[in-house]
GROMACS .gro file of C-alpha atoms in nm:
model
  252
    1UNK     CA    1   1.799  -0.843  10.957
    2UNK     CA    2   1.521  -1.009  11.173
    3UNK     CA    3   1.360  -1.152  10.856
    4UNK     CA    4   1.692  -1.270  10.725
    5UNK     CA    5   1.763  -1.438  11.049
    6UNK     CA    6   1.415  -1.609  11.063
    7UNK     CA    7   1.454  -1.737  10.706
    8UNK     CA    8   1.805  -1.862  10.794
    9UNK     CA    9   1.694  -2.053  11.106
   10UNK     CA   10   1.400  -2.197  10.898
   11UNK     CA   11   1.637  -2.318  10.619
   12UNK     CA   12   1.917  -2.479  10.829
   13UNK     CA   13   1.715  -2.775  10.960
   14UNK     CA   14   1.585  -2.836  10.604
   15UNK     CA   15   1.937  -2.842  10.471
   16UNK     CA   16   2.041  -3.100  10.726
   17UNK     CA   17   1.755  -3.316  10.612
   18UNK     CA   18   1.851  -3.281  10.249
   19UNK     CA   19   2.200  -3.389  10.343
   20UNK     CA   20   2.047  -3.722  10.501
   21UNK     CA   21   1.862  -3.800  10.183
   22UNK     CA   22   2.172  -3.724   9.972
   23UNK     CA   23   2.378  -3.956  10.191
   24UNK     CA   24   2.100  -4.221  10.175
   25UNK     CA   25   2.114  -4.208   9.789
   26UNK     CA   26   2.483  -4.306   9.816
   27UNK     CA   27   2.397  -4.605  10.039
   28UNK     CA   28   2.117  -4.698   9.792
   29UNK     CA   29   2.361  -4.692   9.513
   30UNK     CA   30   2.591  -4.951   9.694
   31UNK     CA   31   2.293  -5.170   9.793
   32UNK     CA   32   2.146  -5.176   9.449
   33UNK     CA   33   2.485  -5.291   9.296
   34UNK     CA   34   2.505  -5.566   9.567
   35UNK     CA   35   2.161  -5.679   9.488
   36UNK     CA   36   2.231  -5.695   9.111
   37UNK     CA   37   2.543  -5.894   9.176
   38UNK     CA   38   2.338  -6.158   9.377
   39UNK     CA   39   2.047  -6.162   9.126
   40UNK     CA   40   2.270  -6.194   8.804
   41UNK     CA   41   2.567  -6.431   8.900
   42UNK     CA   42   2.612  -6.765   8.740
   43UNK     CA   43   2.511  -7.056   8.723
   44UNK     CA   44   2.145  -6.950   8.779
   45UNK     CA   45   1.938  -6.786   8.503
   46UNK     CA   46   1.765  -6.445   8.603
   47UNK     CA   47   1.438  -6.631   8.637
   48UNK     CA   48   1.587  -6.891   8.869
   49UNK     CA   49   1.745  -6.624   9.085
   50UNK     CA   50   1.413  -6.441   9.123
   51UNK     CA   51   1.245  -6.773   9.214
   52UNK     CA   52   1.506  -6.882   9.454
   53UNK     CA   53   1.596  -6.545   9.612
   54UNK     CA   54   1.255  -6.376   9.643
   55UNK     CA   55   1.371  -6.189   9.961
   56UNK     CA   56   1.648  -6.017   9.761
   57UNK     CA   57   1.407  -5.944   9.485
   58UNK     CA   58   1.169  -5.792   9.724
   59UNK     CA   59   1.459  -5.562   9.863
   60UNK     CA   60   1.537  -5.464   9.504
   61UNK     CA   61   1.163  -5.378   9.459
   62UNK     CA   62   1.156  -5.181   9.782
   63UNK     CA   63   1.431  -4.960   9.683
   64UNK     CA   64   1.269  -4.886   9.344
   65UNK     CA   65   0.944  -4.814   9.524
   66UNK     CA   66   1.118  -4.567   9.769
   67UNK     CA   67   1.309  -4.408   9.470
   68UNK     CA   68   0.998  -4.333   9.258
   69UNK     CA   69   0.808  -4.218   9.566
   70UNK     CA   70   1.091  -3.982   9.659
   71UNK     CA   71   1.122  -3.835   9.306
   72UNK     CA   72   0.744  -3.783   9.271
   73UNK     CA   73   0.747  -3.576   9.585
   74UNK     CA   74   1.068  -3.392   9.482
   75UNK     CA   75   0.927  -3.295   9.144
   76UNK     CA   76   0.620  -3.134   9.319
   77UNK     CA   77   0.829  -2.921   9.557
   78UNK     CA   78   1.040  -2.659   9.372
   79UNK     CA   79   1.113  -2.494   9.711
   80UNK     CA   80   1.383  -2.758   9.776
   81UNK     CA   81   1.606  -2.603   9.522
   82UNK     CA   82   1.502  -2.246   9.608
   83UNK     CA   83   1.593  -2.297   9.968
   84UNK     CA   84   1.912  -2.469   9.899
   85UNK     CA   85   2.020  -2.187   9.665
   86UNK     CA   86   1.953  -1.935   9.939
   87UNK     CA   87   2.164  -2.149  10.163
   88UNK     CA   88   2.457  -2.156   9.935
   89UNK     CA   89   2.439  -1.781   9.864
   90UNK     CA   90   2.448  -1.715  10.240
   91UNK     CA   91   2.740  -1.928  10.315
   92UNK     CA   92   2.927  -1.783  10.030
   93UNK     CA   93   2.851  -1.425  10.131
   94UNK     CA   94   2.955  -1.520  10.501
   95UNK     CA   95   3.283  -1.659  10.364
   96UNK     CA   96   3.364  -1.343  10.196
   97UNK     CA   97   3.294  -1.159  10.521
   98UNK     CA   98   3.517  -1.404  10.708
   99UNK     CA   99   3.216  -1.535  10.912
  100UNK     CA  100   3.206  -1.902  11.001
  101UNK     CA  101   2.858  -2.057  11.072
  102UNK     CA  102   2.816  -2.363  11.286
  103UNK     CA  103   2.609  -2.541  11.017
  104UNK     CA  104   2.918  -2.533  10.781
  105UNK     CA  105   3.069  -2.819  10.989
  106UNK     CA  106   2.760  -3.017  10.875
  107UNK     CA  107   2.727  -2.896  10.508
  108UNK     CA  108   3.038  -2.708  10.394
  109UNK     CA  109   3.085  -2.568  10.049
  110UNK     CA  110   3.219  -2.890   9.890
  111UNK     CA  111   2.923  -3.098  10.024
  112UNK     CA  112   2.677  -2.814   9.910
  113UNK     CA  113   2.820  -2.842   9.570
  114UNK     CA  114   2.764  -3.218   9.550
  115UNK     CA  115   2.424  -3.188   9.707
  116UNK     CA  116   2.338  -2.903   9.451
  117UNK     CA  117   2.426  -3.136   9.147
  118UNK     CA  118   2.215  -3.412   9.302
  119UNK     CA  119   1.903  -3.200   9.364
  120UNK     CA  120   1.934  -3.022   9.024
  121UNK     CA  121   1.828  -3.347   8.866
  122UNK     CA  122   1.444  -3.381   8.791
  123UNK     CA  123   1.453  -3.727   8.942
  124UNK     CA  124   1.769  -3.734   9.157
  125UNK     CA  125   1.722  -4.076   9.323
  126UNK     CA  126   1.637  -4.247   8.990
  127UNK     CA  127   1.934  -4.083   8.820
  128UNK     CA  128   2.148  -4.235   9.103
  129UNK     CA  129   2.013  -4.581   9.041
  130UNK     CA  130   2.039  -4.561   8.671
  131UNK     CA  131   2.404  -4.458   8.681
  132UNK     CA  132   2.466  -4.741   8.948
  133UNK     CA  133   2.302  -4.990   8.709
  134UNK     CA  134   2.511  -4.871   8.421
  135UNK     CA  135   2.825  -4.878   8.624
  136UNK     CA  136   2.741  -5.223   8.729
  137UNK     CA  137   2.712  -5.354   8.371
  138UNK     CA  138   3.034  -5.148   8.271
  139UNK     CA  139   3.237  -5.282   8.556
  140UNK     CA  140   3.132  -5.654   8.517
  141UNK     CA  141   3.248  -5.704   8.161
  142UNK     CA  142   3.266  -6.086   8.206
  143UNK     CA  143   2.896  -6.103   8.301
  144UNK     CA  144   2.662  -6.124   8.004
  145UNK     CA  145   2.458  -5.813   7.969
  146UNK     CA  146   2.144  -6.032   7.932
  147UNK     CA  147   2.179  -6.152   8.288
  148UNK     CA  148   2.108  -5.798   8.401
  149UNK     CA  149   1.847  -5.695   8.138
  150UNK     CA  150   1.667  -6.019   8.191
  151UNK     CA  151   1.611  -5.968   8.560
  152UNK     CA  152   1.487  -5.623   8.488
  153UNK     CA  153   1.255  -5.725   8.206
  154UNK     CA  154   1.119  -6.023   8.409
  155UNK     CA  155   1.044  -5.797   8.705
  156UNK     CA  156   0.864  -5.562   8.476
  157UNK     CA  157   0.652  -5.851   8.323
  158UNK     CA  158   0.557  -5.987   8.667
  159UNK     CA  159   0.442  -5.631   8.780
  160UNK     CA  160   0.236  -5.582   8.461
  161UNK     CA  161   0.063  -5.921   8.495
  162UNK     CA  162  -0.018  -5.857   8.857
  163UNK     CA  163  -0.159  -5.515   8.758
  164UNK     CA  164  -0.363  -5.633   8.455
  165UNK     CA  165  -0.514  -5.953   8.620
  166UNK     CA  166  -0.817  -5.901   8.829
  167UNK     CA  167  -0.750  -6.226   9.025
  168UNK     CA  168  -0.448  -6.073   9.156
  169UNK     CA  169  -0.557  -5.709   9.211
  170UNK     CA  170  -0.862  -5.826   9.400
  171UNK     CA  171  -0.621  -5.975   9.650
  172UNK     CA  172  -0.443  -5.641   9.711
  173UNK     CA  173  -0.512  -5.523  10.069
  174UNK     CA  174  -0.489  -5.155   9.982
  175UNK     CA  175  -0.419  -4.893   9.709
  176UNK     CA  176  -0.055  -4.884   9.845
  177UNK     CA  177   0.008  -5.235   9.700
  178UNK     CA  178  -0.122  -5.128   9.355
  179UNK     CA  179   0.109  -4.810   9.375
  180UNK     CA  180   0.408  -5.038   9.485
  181UNK     CA  181   0.373  -5.257   9.177
  182UNK     CA  182   0.331  -4.967   8.942
  183UNK     CA  183   0.641  -4.789   9.075
  184UNK     CA  184   0.863  -5.100   9.065
  185UNK     CA  185   0.744  -5.173   8.715
  186UNK     CA  186   0.834  -4.813   8.593
  187UNK     CA  187   1.166  -4.821   8.788
  188UNK     CA  188   1.281  -5.149   8.627
  189UNK     CA  189   1.173  -5.017   8.286
  190UNK     CA  190   1.386  -4.719   8.328
  191UNK     CA  191   1.692  -4.917   8.446
  192UNK     CA  192   1.641  -5.146   8.152
  193UNK     CA  193   1.621  -4.850   7.909
  194UNK     CA  194   1.954  -4.712   8.039
  195UNK     CA  195   2.159  -5.028   8.016
  196UNK     CA  196   2.028  -5.197   7.718
  197UNK     CA  197   2.194  -5.072   7.399
  198UNK     CA  198   1.856  -5.061   7.208
  199UNK     CA  199   1.649  -4.946   7.518
  200UNK     CA  200   1.312  -5.056   7.641
  201UNK     CA  201   1.101  -4.900   7.355
  202UNK     CA  202   1.250  -5.088   7.062
  203UNK     CA  203   1.050  -5.354   6.897
  204UNK     CA  204   1.313  -5.611   7.000
  205UNK     CA  205   1.282  -5.516   7.372
  206UNK     CA  206   1.183  -5.789   7.615
  207UNK     CA  207   0.944  -5.559   7.783
  208UNK     CA  208   0.594  -5.514   7.657
  209UNK     CA  209   0.596  -5.141   7.674
  210UNK     CA  210   0.256  -5.096   7.516
  211UNK     CA  211   0.101  -5.321   7.774
  212UNK     CA  212   0.292  -5.152   8.064
  213UNK     CA  213   0.182  -4.806   7.958
  214UNK     CA  214  -0.179  -4.925   7.895
  215UNK     CA  215  -0.197  -5.063   8.250
  216UNK     CA  216  -0.073  -4.746   8.384
  217UNK     CA  217  -0.324  -4.536   8.193
  218UNK     CA  218  -0.602  -4.748   8.329
  219UNK     CA  219  -0.531  -4.614   8.685
  220UNK     CA  220  -0.653  -4.288   8.824
  221UNK     CA  221  -0.455  -3.991   8.677
  222UNK     CA  222  -0.337  -3.858   9.011
  223UNK     CA  223  -0.172  -4.195   9.087
  224UNK     CA  224   0.022  -4.229   8.767
  225UNK     CA  225   0.106  -3.871   8.653
  226UNK     CA  226   0.443  -3.884   8.815
  227UNK     CA  227   0.509  -4.233   8.675
  228UNK     CA  228   0.419  -4.137   8.319
  229UNK     CA  229   0.641  -3.827   8.359
  230UNK     CA  230   0.931  -4.052   8.480
  231UNK     CA  231   0.891  -4.257   8.162
  232UNK     CA  232   0.878  -3.951   7.947
  233UNK     CA  233   1.161  -3.751   8.104
  234UNK     CA  234   1.410  -3.993   8.254
  235UNK     CA  235   1.432  -4.272   7.991
  236UNK     CA  236   1.712  -4.265   7.746
  237UNK     CA  237   1.555  -4.407   7.428
  238UNK     CA  238   1.198  -4.290   7.409
  239UNK     CA  239   1.282  -4.033   7.133
  240UNK     CA  240   1.491  -4.271   6.925
  241UNK     CA  241   1.377  -4.323   6.566
  242UNK     CA  242   1.341  -4.689   6.634
  243UNK     CA  243   1.071  -4.632   6.901
  244UNK     CA  244   0.728  -4.717   6.745
  245UNK     CA  245   0.514  -4.411   6.686
  246UNK     CA  246   0.222  -4.562   6.866
  247UNK     CA  247   0.442  -4.611   7.182
  248UNK     CA  248   0.554  -4.251   7.171
  249UNK     CA  249   0.196  -4.127   7.118
  250UNK     CA  250   0.081  -4.309   7.423
  251UNK     CA  251   0.318  -4.097   7.630
  252UNK     CA  252   0.224  -3.768   7.479
   0.00000   0.00000   0.00000
């Protein structure tokens, strides 16, 4: 009983923290859709939007950077789901025994179920943003799809050029700036792949996937393992027949 009590007291603060991140993902979803609306609306082209509204583009990039960073960490910590499973088992057992715990006012069974679905995803934050982007395109039928995909492909191209051009990388103050560019590039590729009917890997794609993967593979393996895994496992069209074999081979 003493060990169970100790385990329970250790898990409860972590569950509260997990709830905060889950709540934050819902806020990110709304923020992303608001930014997409601003960066894709007529009469400006996507490129004009990105030039005229650089602060909004930077916020969009910040969201993607946080998302990829969060998911990289989450993938390395299986204890998150193990601890949360223990929490759910305990509150279920207590309900059967008609015991109410104080924490249930914070994370009740319904909230625990929603959080469980969120954390069951390999990359939960990225999944949230992919769904948000897909919903944005679906709900804005009068807005040409190209407005959204061109914003994403342009951002991917800008990041790739910055990463592969020594003149730019030499100006980076720290490795963090390099990681920022890589995460943003991978993030917009994944969003593009989810909303474009043919995906990011198709020959007709406006994203130079071969160049993007090449620039990632030139970095230290520890820095890019999570990003390459994100391209492998959270994209939609990588395994399509239309994906060139050399692109698929680069991600093996």
